[in-house]
Amino acid sequence: MNRHFYISDNLDDLERLENELEAGGISTEQIHVLSENDRELEHHHLHEVSPLLKKNLVNSGRTGMLIGAGLAAVVIALAHFSGWSNSPAGWTPFAFLALVLLGFGAWEGGFLGIQRNNSYFERFEPSLHMGKHVFFVDVADNQEAVLEQVVRQHPMLQMAGTGVATPYWLLLWQQKWHQFKKNI
C-alpha cells in the first residue's frame, strides 16, 4: 500500500473529495485529514487524525521501551553473571526490577513524546501553520487509478508527496472494528 499526501486550504473541497473516494471504493479508514484548526474540522464530515497520533507518543514510547528493555537485559545479565540470583530471594527481585525498568522506559518515552508533534508530520508543519490542511490516503495498488481519477477533479489540491501507508492488516482490523461498533 502507498500513502499519498495532498495539501489544501478548502475543507469543503476535501469533504467532497473524501465522499468521492468512498464512493469509488476507498474506505473511510484509509482517508485522514491533518489540521491545526480542529474547530473548523468539527463542521465537516472528515476523518481527522486522532489527537494522540498528532503527537510523537508512539515513536518515543517505542524508543523508551527499547531503552528500558536494554536496561532490563543488563539487570538480568548482571544478576546471572554475578551470582546474585543464587541468594535466597532468587530471581524475583531482579525480574521485578527488569519489569519496572521496561515499564518506566516506555512510560518516560511516551511522556516525552506526548509533548512533541509527530515527527512523521514535521514536513507539513509550515503548511499547517499557514492554516492549510493535509489530506492523506492509503491505497492498495488496485485503488491507485480510482485515486488519480478523483484527484484530477480537484484542481485546488496540491500533491505533497508519498509515504509509507498503514499496514493492510491494521486497516482491515480498523474496518472490522468500526463495522462492529455500528452493529451494536
Tab-separated table of C-alpha atoms in Angstrom:
chain	number	residue	atom	x	y	z
A	1	MET	CA	0.000	0.000	0.000
A	2	ASN	CA	1.046	3.574	-0.634
A	3	ARG	CA	0.213	6.798	1.174
A	4	HIS	CA	-0.466	9.907	-0.908
A	5	PHE	CA	-0.346	13.362	0.708
A	6	TYR	CA	-2.193	16.427	-0.560
A	7	ILE	CA	-2.436	19.983	0.784
A	8	SER	CA	-5.491	22.196	0.563
A	9	ASP	CA	-6.940	25.230	2.276
A	10	ASN	CA	-10.541	24.321	1.466
A	11	LEU	CA	-12.268	21.880	3.834
A	12	ASP	CA	-15.444	21.856	1.735
A	13	ASP	CA	-13.424	20.569	-1.220
A	14	LEU	CA	-11.726	17.981	0.991
A	15	GLU	CA	-15.119	16.798	2.218
A	16	ARG	CA	-16.289	16.321	-1.392
A	17	LEU	CA	-13.012	14.556	-2.172
A	18	GLU	CA	-13.464	12.155	0.738
A	19	ASN	CA	-17.059	11.375	-0.313
A	20	GLU	CA	-15.970	10.723	-3.898
A	21	LEU	CA	-13.142	8.437	-2.774
A	22	GLU	CA	-15.520	6.486	-0.531
A	23	ALA	CA	-17.985	6.172	-3.439
A	24	GLY	CA	-15.087	4.811	-5.515
A	25	GLY	CA	-14.407	2.012	-3.026
A	26	ILE	CA	-11.766	3.553	-0.763
A	27	SER	CA	-12.843	3.078	2.839
A	28	THR	CA	-13.029	5.810	5.472
A	29	GLU	CA	-10.222	4.139	7.447
A	30	GLN	CA	-7.859	4.783	4.539
A	31	ILE	CA	-8.534	8.543	4.493
A	32	HIS	CA	-7.300	11.150	7.008
A	33	VAL	CA	-7.159	14.910	7.387
A	34	LEU	CA	-4.487	16.598	9.481
A	35	SER	CA	-5.160	20.176	10.518
A	36	GLU	CA	-4.320	22.576	13.300
A	37	ASN	CA	-7.818	24.045	13.077
A	38	ASP	CA	-9.865	21.436	14.958
A	39	ARG	CA	-12.802	23.799	15.442
A	40	GLU	CA	-13.244	24.173	11.683
A	41	LEU	CA	-12.907	20.401	11.184
A	42	GLU	CA	-15.843	19.807	13.542
A	43	HIS	CA	-18.184	21.382	10.981
A	44	HIS	CA	-17.197	18.936	8.237
A	45	HIS	CA	-17.673	15.209	7.776
A	46	LEU	CA	-13.982	14.332	7.553
A	47	HIS	CA	-11.956	11.517	9.076
A	48	GLU	CA	-9.458	13.527	11.086
A	49	VAL	CA	-6.190	12.345	12.595
A	50	SER	CA	-6.564	11.348	16.238
A	51	PRO	CA	-5.118	13.863	18.723
A	52	LEU	CA	-2.811	11.141	20.099
A	53	LEU	CA	-1.441	10.401	16.620
A	54	LYS	CA	-0.674	14.098	16.142
A	55	LYS	CA	1.863	13.669	18.939
A	56	ASN	CA	5.080	11.649	18.887
A	57	LEU	CA	3.738	9.282	21.559
A	58	VAL	CA	4.112	6.031	19.621
A	59	ASN	CA	7.625	6.644	18.269
A	60	SER	CA	9.016	7.977	21.542
A	61	GLY	CA	7.240	5.290	23.563
A	62	ARG	CA	8.781	2.596	21.374
A	63	THR	CA	12.237	4.149	21.768
A	64	GLY	CA	11.765	4.387	25.533
A	65	MET	CA	10.625	0.773	25.673
A	66	LEU	CA	13.733	-0.335	23.752
A	67	ILE	CA	15.944	1.562	26.187
A	68	GLY	CA	14.025	0.012	29.093
A	69	ALA	CA	14.441	-3.455	27.533
A	70	GLY	CA	18.182	-2.840	27.258
A	71	LEU	CA	18.377	-1.814	30.918
A	72	ALA	CA	16.274	-4.837	31.901
A	73	ALA	CA	18.656	-7.115	29.991
A	74	VAL	CA	21.617	-5.546	31.806
A	75	VAL	CA	19.944	-6.200	35.194
A	76	ILE	CA	19.181	-9.830	34.316
A	77	ALA	CA	22.700	-10.388	32.924
A	78	LEU	CA	24.284	-8.740	35.966
A	79	ALA	CA	22.226	-10.884	38.330
A	80	HIS	CA	23.122	-14.029	36.419
A	81	PHE	CA	26.856	-13.457	35.952
A	82	SER	CA	27.470	-12.006	39.421
A	83	GLY	CA	25.701	-14.900	41.102
A	84	TRP	CA	23.251	-12.626	42.936
A	85	SER	CA	20.356	-14.738	41.700
A	86	ASN	CA	21.674	-17.637	43.846
A	87	SER	CA	20.634	-15.780	47.009
A	88	PRO	CA	17.582	-16.937	48.988
A	89	ALA	CA	15.447	-14.338	47.158
A	90	GLY	CA	16.357	-15.931	43.803
A	91	TRP	CA	15.352	-14.240	40.564
A	92	THR	CA	12.256	-12.483	41.923
A	93	PRO	CA	13.761	-9.053	42.780
A	94	PHE	CA	15.766	-8.950	39.546
A	95	ALA	CA	12.817	-9.940	37.385
A	96	PHE	CA	10.702	-7.320	39.157
A	97	LEU	CA	13.388	-4.644	38.685
A	98	ALA	CA	13.699	-5.602	34.993
A	99	LEU	CA	9.928	-5.215	34.527
A	100	VAL	CA	9.958	-1.864	36.326
A	101	LEU	CA	12.792	-0.616	34.094
A	102	LEU	CA	10.977	-1.795	30.957
A	103	GLY	CA	7.743	-0.101	32.039
A	104	PHE	CA	9.494	3.074	33.150
A	105	GLY	CA	11.344	3.325	29.844
A	106	ALA	CA	8.084	3.017	27.875
A	107	TRP	CA	6.287	5.472	30.176
A	108	GLU	CA	9.075	8.052	30.073
A	109	GLY	CA	9.403	7.746	26.293
A	110	GLY	CA	5.659	8.227	25.905
A	111	PHE	CA	5.688	11.145	28.335
A	112	LEU	CA	8.384	12.899	26.311
A	113	GLY	CA	6.662	12.024	23.043
A	114	ILE	CA	3.282	13.455	24.007
A	115	GLN	CA	4.967	16.842	24.406
A	116	ARG	CA	6.201	16.881	20.774
A	117	ASN	CA	4.408	16.821	17.447
A	118	ASN	CA	4.604	13.595	15.475
A	119	SER	CA	7.936	13.507	13.663
A	120	TYR	CA	6.224	11.802	10.699
A	121	PHE	CA	4.255	15.007	10.012
A	122	GLU	CA	7.078	17.529	10.621
A	123	ARG	CA	7.495	18.242	6.917
A	124	PHE	CA	3.941	19.619	6.800
A	125	GLU	CA	4.242	21.991	9.768
A	126	PRO	CA	4.869	25.142	7.663
A	127	SER	CA	1.699	24.488	5.638
A	128	LEU	CA	-0.304	23.643	8.761
A	129	HIS	CA	0.868	26.864	10.462
A	130	MET	CA	-0.390	28.786	7.417
A	131	GLY	CA	-3.887	27.392	8.018
A	132	LYS	CA	-3.779	24.689	5.363
A	133	HIS	CA	-4.855	21.085	5.808
A	134	VAL	CA	-3.058	17.862	4.905
A	135	PHE	CA	-5.228	15.205	3.302
A	136	PHE	CA	-3.699	11.746	3.030
A	137	VAL	CA	-4.947	8.488	1.615
A	138	ASP	CA	-3.601	4.938	1.962
A	139	VAL	CA	-4.326	2.980	-1.201
A	140	ALA	CA	-3.629	-0.508	-2.472
A	141	ASP	CA	-2.162	-0.877	-5.950
A	142	ASN	CA	-5.588	-1.715	-7.406
A	143	GLN	CA	-7.015	1.548	-5.963
A	144	GLU	CA	-4.394	3.894	-7.475
A	145	ALA	CA	-6.484	4.502	-10.623
A	146	VAL	CA	-9.544	5.495	-8.555
A	147	LEU	CA	-7.436	7.928	-6.519
A	148	GLU	CA	-5.896	9.505	-9.638
A	149	GLN	CA	-9.281	9.875	-11.335
A	150	VAL	CA	-10.912	11.512	-8.301
A	151	VAL	CA	-7.947	13.797	-7.521
A	152	ARG	CA	-7.938	15.094	-11.127
A	153	GLN	CA	-11.391	16.560	-10.446
A	154	HIS	CA	-9.973	18.741	-7.642
A	155	PRO	CA	-7.538	21.227	-9.220
A	156	MET	CA	-7.071	23.204	-5.977
A	157	LEU	CA	-5.418	20.157	-4.373
A	158	GLN	CA	-1.615	20.261	-4.174
A	159	MET	CA	0.319	16.989	-4.326
A	160	ALA	CA	2.628	16.876	-1.286
A	161	GLY	CA	4.384	13.552	-1.739
A	162	THR	CA	4.048	9.917	-0.823
A	163	GLY	CA	4.975	7.819	2.152
A	164	VAL	CA	4.592	4.529	3.953
A	165	ALA	CA	0.973	3.517	4.452
A	166	THR	CA	-0.728	1.908	7.400
A	167	PRO	CA	-0.244	-1.867	7.118
A	168	TYR	CA	-3.076	-3.620	5.288
A	169	TRP	CA	-3.832	-5.933	8.237
A	170	LEU	CA	-4.296	-2.927	10.537
A	171	LEU	CA	-6.675	-1.250	8.067
A	172	LEU	CA	-8.722	-4.469	7.927
A	173	TRP	CA	-8.847	-4.589	11.725
A	174	GLN	CA	-9.991	-0.945	11.871
A	175	GLN	CA	-12.702	-1.620	9.279
A	176	LYS	CA	-13.962	-4.639	11.227
A	177	TRP	CA	-13.893	-2.658	14.480
A	178	HIS	CA	-15.924	0.209	13.010
A	179	GLN	CA	-18.375	-2.294	11.493
A	180	PHE	CA	-18.710	-3.981	14.891
A	181	LYS	CA	-19.413	-0.621	16.589
A	182	LYS	CA	-22.118	0.183	14.007
A	183	ASN	CA	-23.840	-3.152	14.634
A	184	ILE	CA	-24.013	-2.686	18.402
